[in-house]
CSV table of C-alpha atoms in Angstrom, one decimal:
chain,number,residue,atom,x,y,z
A,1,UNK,CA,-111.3,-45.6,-34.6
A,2,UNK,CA,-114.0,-48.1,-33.3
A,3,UNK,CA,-113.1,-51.0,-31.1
A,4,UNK,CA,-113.4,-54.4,-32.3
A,5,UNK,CA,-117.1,-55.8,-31.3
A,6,UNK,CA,-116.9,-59.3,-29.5
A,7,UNK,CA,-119.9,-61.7,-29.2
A,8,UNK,CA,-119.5,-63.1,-25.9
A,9,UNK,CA,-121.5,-66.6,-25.2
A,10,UNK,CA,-124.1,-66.9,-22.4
A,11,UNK,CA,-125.0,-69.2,-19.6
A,12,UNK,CA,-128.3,-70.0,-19.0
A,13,UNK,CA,-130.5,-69.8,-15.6
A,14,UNK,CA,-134.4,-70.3,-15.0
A,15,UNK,CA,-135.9,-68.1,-12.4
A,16,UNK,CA,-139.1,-66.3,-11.3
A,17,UNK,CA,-142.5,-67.7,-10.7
A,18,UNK,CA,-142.9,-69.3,-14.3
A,19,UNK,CA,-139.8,-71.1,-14.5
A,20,UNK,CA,-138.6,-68.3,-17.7
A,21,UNK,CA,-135.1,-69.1,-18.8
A,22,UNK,CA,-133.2,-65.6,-18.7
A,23,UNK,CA,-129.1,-65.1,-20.4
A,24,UNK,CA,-126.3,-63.8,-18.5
A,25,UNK,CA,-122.6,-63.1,-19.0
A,26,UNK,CA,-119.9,-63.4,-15.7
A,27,UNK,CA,-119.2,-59.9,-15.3
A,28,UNK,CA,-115.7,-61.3,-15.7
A,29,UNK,CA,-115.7,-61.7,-19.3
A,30,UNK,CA,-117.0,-58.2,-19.3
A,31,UNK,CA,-114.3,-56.9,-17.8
A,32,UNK,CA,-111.3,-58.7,-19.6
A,33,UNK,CA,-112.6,-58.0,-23.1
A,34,UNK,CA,-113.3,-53.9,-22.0
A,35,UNK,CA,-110.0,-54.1,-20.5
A,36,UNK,CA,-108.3,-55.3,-23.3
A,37,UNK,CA,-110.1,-52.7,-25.5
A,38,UNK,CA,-112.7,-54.4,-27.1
A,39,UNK,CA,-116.4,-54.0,-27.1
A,40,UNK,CA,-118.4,-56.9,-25.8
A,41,UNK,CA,-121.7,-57.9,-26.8
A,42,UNK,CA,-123.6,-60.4,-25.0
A,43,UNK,CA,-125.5,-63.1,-27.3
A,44,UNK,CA,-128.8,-64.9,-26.5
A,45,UNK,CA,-128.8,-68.9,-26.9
A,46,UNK,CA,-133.0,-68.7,-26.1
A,47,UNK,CA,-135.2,-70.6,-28.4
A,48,UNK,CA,-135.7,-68.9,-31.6
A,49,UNK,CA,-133.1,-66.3,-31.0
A,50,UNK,CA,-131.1,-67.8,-34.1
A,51,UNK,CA,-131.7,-69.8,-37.2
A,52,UNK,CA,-129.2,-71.5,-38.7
A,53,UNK,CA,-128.7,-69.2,-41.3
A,54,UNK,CA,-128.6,-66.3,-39.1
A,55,UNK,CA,-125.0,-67.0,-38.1
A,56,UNK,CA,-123.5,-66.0,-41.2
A,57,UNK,CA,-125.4,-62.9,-40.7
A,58,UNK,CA,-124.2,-62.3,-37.2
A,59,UNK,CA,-120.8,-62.4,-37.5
A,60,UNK,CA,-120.8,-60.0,-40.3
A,61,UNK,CA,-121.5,-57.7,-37.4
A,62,UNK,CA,-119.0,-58.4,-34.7
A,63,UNK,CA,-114.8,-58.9,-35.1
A,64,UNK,CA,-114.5,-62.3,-32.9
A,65,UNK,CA,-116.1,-64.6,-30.3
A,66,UNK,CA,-115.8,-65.7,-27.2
A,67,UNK,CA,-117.0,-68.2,-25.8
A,68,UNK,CA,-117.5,-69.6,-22.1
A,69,UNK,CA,-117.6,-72.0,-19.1
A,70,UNK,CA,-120.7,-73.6,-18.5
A,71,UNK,CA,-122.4,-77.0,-18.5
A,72,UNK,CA,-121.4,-80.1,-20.4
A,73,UNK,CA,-121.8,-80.4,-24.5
A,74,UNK,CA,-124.5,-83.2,-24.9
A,75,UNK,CA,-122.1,-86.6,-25.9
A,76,UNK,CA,-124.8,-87.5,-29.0
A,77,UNK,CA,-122.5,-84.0,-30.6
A,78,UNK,CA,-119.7,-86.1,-30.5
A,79,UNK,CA,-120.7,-89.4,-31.2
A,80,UNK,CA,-121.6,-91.6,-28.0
A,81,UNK,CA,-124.2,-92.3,-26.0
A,82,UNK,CA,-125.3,-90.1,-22.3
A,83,UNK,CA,-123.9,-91.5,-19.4
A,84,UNK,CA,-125.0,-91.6,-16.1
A,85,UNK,CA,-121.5,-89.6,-15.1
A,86,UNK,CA,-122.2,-86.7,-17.4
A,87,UNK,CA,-122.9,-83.5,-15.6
A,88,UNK,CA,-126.2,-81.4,-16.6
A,89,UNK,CA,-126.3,-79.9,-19.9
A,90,UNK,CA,-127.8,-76.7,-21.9
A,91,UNK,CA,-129.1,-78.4,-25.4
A,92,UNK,CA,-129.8,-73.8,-25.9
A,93,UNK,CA,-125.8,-73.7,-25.8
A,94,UNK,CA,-124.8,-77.0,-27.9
A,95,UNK,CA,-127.7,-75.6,-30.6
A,96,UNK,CA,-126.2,-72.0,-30.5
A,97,UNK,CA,-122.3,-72.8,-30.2
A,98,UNK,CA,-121.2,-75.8,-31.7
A,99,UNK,CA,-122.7,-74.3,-35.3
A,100,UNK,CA,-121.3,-70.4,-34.6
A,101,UNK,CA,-117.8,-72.1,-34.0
A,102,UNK,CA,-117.6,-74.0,-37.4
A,103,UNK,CA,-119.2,-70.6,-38.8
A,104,UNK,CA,-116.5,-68.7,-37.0
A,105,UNK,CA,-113.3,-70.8,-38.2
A,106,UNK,CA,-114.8,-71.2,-41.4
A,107,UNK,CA,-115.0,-67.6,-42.0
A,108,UNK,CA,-112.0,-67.2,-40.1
A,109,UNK,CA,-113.3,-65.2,-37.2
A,110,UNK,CA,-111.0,-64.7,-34.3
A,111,UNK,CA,-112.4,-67.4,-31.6
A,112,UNK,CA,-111.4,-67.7,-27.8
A,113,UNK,CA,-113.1,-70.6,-25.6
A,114,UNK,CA,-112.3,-70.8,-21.8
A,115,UNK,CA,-113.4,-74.4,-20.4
A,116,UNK,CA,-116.9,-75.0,-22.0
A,117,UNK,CA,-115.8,-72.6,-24.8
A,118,UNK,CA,-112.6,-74.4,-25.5
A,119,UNK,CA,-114.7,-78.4,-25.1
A,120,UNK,CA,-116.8,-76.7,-28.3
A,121,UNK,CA,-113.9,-75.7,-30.2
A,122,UNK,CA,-112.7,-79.6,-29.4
A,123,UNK,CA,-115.8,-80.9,-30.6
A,124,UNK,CA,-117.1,-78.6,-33.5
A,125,UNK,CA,-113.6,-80.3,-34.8
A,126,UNK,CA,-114.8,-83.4,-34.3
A,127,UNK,CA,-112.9,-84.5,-31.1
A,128,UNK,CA,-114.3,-86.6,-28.6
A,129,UNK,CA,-114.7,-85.8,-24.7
A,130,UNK,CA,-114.7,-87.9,-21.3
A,131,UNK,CA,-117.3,-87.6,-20.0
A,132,UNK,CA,-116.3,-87.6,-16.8
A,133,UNK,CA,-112.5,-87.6,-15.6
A,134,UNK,CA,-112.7,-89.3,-12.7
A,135,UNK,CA,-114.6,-91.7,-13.7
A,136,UNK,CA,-113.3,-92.4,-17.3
A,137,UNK,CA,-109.4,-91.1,-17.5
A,138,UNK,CA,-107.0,-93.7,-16.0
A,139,UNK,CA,-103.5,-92.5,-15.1
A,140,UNK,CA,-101.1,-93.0,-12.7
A,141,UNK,CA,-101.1,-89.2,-11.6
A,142,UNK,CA,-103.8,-88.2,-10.3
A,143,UNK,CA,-105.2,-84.2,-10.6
A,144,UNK,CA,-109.0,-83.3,-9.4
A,145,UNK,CA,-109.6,-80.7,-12.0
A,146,UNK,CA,-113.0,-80.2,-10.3
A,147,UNK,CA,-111.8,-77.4,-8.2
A,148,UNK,CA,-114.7,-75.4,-6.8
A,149,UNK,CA,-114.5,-73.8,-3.5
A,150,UNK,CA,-114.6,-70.4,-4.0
A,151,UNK,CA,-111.2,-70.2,-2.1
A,152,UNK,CA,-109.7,-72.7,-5.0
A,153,UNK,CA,-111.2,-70.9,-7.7
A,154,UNK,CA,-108.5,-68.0,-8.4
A,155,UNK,CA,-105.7,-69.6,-7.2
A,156,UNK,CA,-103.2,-71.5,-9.6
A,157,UNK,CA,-104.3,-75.6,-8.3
A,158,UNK,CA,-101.9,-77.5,-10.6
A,159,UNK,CA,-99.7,-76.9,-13.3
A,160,UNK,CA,-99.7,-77.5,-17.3
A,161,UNK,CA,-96.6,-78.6,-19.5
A,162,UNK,CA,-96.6,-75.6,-22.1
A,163,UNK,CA,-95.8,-77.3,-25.6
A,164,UNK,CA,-92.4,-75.5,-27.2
A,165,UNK,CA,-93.3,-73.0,-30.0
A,166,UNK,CA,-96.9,-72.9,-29.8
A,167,UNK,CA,-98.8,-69.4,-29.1
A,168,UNK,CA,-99.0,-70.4,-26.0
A,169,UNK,CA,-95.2,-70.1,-25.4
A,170,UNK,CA,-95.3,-67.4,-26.4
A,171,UNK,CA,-98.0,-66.2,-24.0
A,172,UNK,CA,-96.0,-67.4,-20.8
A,173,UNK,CA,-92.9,-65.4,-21.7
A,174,UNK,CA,-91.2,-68.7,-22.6
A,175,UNK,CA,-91.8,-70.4,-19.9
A,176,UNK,CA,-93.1,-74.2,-20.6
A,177,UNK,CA,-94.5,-74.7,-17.1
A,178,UNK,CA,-97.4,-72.7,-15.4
A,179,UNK,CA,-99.9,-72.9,-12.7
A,180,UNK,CA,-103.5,-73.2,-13.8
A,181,UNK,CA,-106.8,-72.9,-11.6
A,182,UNK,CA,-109.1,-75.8,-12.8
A,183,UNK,CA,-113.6,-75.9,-12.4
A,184,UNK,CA,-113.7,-78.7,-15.0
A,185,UNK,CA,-115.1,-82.3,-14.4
A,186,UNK,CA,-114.5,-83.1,-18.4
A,187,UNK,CA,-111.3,-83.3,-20.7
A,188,UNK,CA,-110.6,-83.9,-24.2
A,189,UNK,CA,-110.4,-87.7,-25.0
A,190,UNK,CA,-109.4,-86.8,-28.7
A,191,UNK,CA,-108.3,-83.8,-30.2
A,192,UNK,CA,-110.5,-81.9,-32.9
A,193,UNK,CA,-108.8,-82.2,-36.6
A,194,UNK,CA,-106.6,-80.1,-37.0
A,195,UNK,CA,-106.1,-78.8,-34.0
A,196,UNK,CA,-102.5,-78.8,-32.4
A,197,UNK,CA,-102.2,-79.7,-28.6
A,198,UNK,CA,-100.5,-76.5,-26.2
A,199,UNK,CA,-100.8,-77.9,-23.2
A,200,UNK,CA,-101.4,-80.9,-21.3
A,201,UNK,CA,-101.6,-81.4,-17.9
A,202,UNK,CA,-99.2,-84.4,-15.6
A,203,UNK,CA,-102.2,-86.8,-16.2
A,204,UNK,CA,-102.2,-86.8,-19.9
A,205,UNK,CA,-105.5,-84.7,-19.9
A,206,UNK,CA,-105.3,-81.6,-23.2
A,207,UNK,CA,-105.9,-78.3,-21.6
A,208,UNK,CA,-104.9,-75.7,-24.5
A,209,UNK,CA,-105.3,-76.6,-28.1
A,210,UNK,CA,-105.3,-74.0,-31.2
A,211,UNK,CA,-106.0,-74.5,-35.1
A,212,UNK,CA,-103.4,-73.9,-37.2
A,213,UNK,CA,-103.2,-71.4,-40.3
A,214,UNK,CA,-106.5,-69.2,-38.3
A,215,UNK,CA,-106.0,-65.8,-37.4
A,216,UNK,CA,-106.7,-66.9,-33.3
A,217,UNK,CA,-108.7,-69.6,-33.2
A,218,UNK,CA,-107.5,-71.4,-29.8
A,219,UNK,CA,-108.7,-72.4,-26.2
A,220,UNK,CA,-108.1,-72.6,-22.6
A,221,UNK,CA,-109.5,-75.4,-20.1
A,222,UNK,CA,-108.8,-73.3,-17.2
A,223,UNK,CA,-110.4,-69.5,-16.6
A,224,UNK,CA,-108.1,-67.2,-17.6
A,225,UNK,CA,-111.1,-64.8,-16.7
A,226,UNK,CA,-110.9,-65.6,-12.8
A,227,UNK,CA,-107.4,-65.5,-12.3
A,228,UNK,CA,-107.7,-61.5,-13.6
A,229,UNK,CA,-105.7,-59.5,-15.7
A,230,UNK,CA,-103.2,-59.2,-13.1
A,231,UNK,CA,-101.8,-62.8,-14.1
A,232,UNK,CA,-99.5,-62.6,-17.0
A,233,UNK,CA,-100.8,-65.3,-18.9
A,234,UNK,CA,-104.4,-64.2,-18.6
A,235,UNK,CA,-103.6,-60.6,-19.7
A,236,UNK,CA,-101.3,-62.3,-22.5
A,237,UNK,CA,-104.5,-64.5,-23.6
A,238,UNK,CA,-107.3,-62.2,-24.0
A,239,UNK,CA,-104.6,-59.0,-24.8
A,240,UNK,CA,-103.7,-61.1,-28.1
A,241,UNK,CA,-107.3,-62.1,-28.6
A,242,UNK,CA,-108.4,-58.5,-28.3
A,243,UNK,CA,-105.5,-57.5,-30.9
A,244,UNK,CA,-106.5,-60.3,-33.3
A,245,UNK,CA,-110.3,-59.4,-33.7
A,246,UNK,CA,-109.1,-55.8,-34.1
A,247,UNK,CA,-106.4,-56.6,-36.7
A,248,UNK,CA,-110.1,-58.7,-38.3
A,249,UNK,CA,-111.9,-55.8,-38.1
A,250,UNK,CA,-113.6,-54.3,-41.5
């Protein structure tokens, strides 16, 4: 029996002498979605590696996506105007991922999206993001979700209130508290339509949403990928994401 094939989103770099923009996948992904038994594929976000009709097409090949962290989603996708606090952004990704991800849940492809991934799942929806948290989000507890020394980076920084009987409950063993490591400057203003909240963090910020009635169609604003398979949840999270996109498989 074949194991399910997973389209896995790429960042984007420019390098050598002629400034060429190359793709790449954090070998992290890799390893999770092997782990886990599937079969990753990295896609290409270059100009002219897709037309819009192509992504039809392209997920007639492969059992689920995946997408991942990165830069911000240009705000004009969801409706205001760039700010001066918005971080850089990869127009190559917004043109690629924010039409695969209404493909996806319209064909009801199994869809996983860690930080970036899970912002384009909020916004193909039509949800709204801050652009900046610490700039935008008032509330009376504070949480820098911008965590990046590479010390920080696998280690659980601050926890997330785990909504009762959602998947994600059901990913933490019951549990409705966890520790999350957190690389985000962003958050979720308003939710996508329909999505469903599954966790929010003790400033009020979304940090797990998933739409109803979809085989797996959810996301993560931490990186499940980081933290390894050796955390529960992590190994929960891409274990059941695996199983879905095999269960989707033709």
């Amino acid at each position: 029996m074949r194991k399910p094939i997973i389209a896995i989103t790429p960042k984007t770099w420019k390098g050598g002498d002629e400034e060429e923009m190359y793709c790449y996948v954090f070998p992290n992904f890799i390893h999770c979605v092997s782990a886990c038994g599937g079969l990753p594929v990295q896609l290409s976000c270059l100009e002219g590696s897709f037309q819009p009709s192509d992504f039809e097409n392209l997920l007639n090949h492969v059992d689920g996506v995946l997408f991942t962290g990165g830069p911000d989603i240009h705000p004009g996708l969801y409706g205001e105007e760039l700010l001066d606090c918005c971080g850089s952004l990869a127009p190559e990704r917004d043109a690629l991922e924010i039409p695969l991800m209404q493909k996806a849940l319209e064909m009801d492809k199994p869809v996983f999206g860690i930080c970036r991934g899970f912002q384009v799942l909020n916004v193909a929806t039509g949800g709204t993001m801050y652009q900046d948290l610490n700039t935008q989000h008032k509330s009376s507890t504070h949480i820098e979700h911008q965590r990046t020394k590479p010390e920080e980076r696998d280690r659980a920084m601050h926890t997330v209130n785990v909504m009762k009987d959602t998947p994600l409950q059901t990913f933490t063993g019951g549990l409705l508290q966890i520790g999350v490591n957190t690389l985000h400057h962003q958050g979720v203003k308003k939710l996508g339509d329909p999505l469903c909240s599954m966790a929010i963090a003790d400033d009020g910020i979304v940090e797990s949403a998933y739409y109803p009635g979809k085989k797996f169609a959810m996301g993560v604003q931490w990186h499940p990928e980081i933290l390894g398979l050796d955390n529960k949840v992590a190994n929960n999270l891409f274990s059941a994401f695996v199983d879905a996109c095999a269960k989707n498989m033709k």
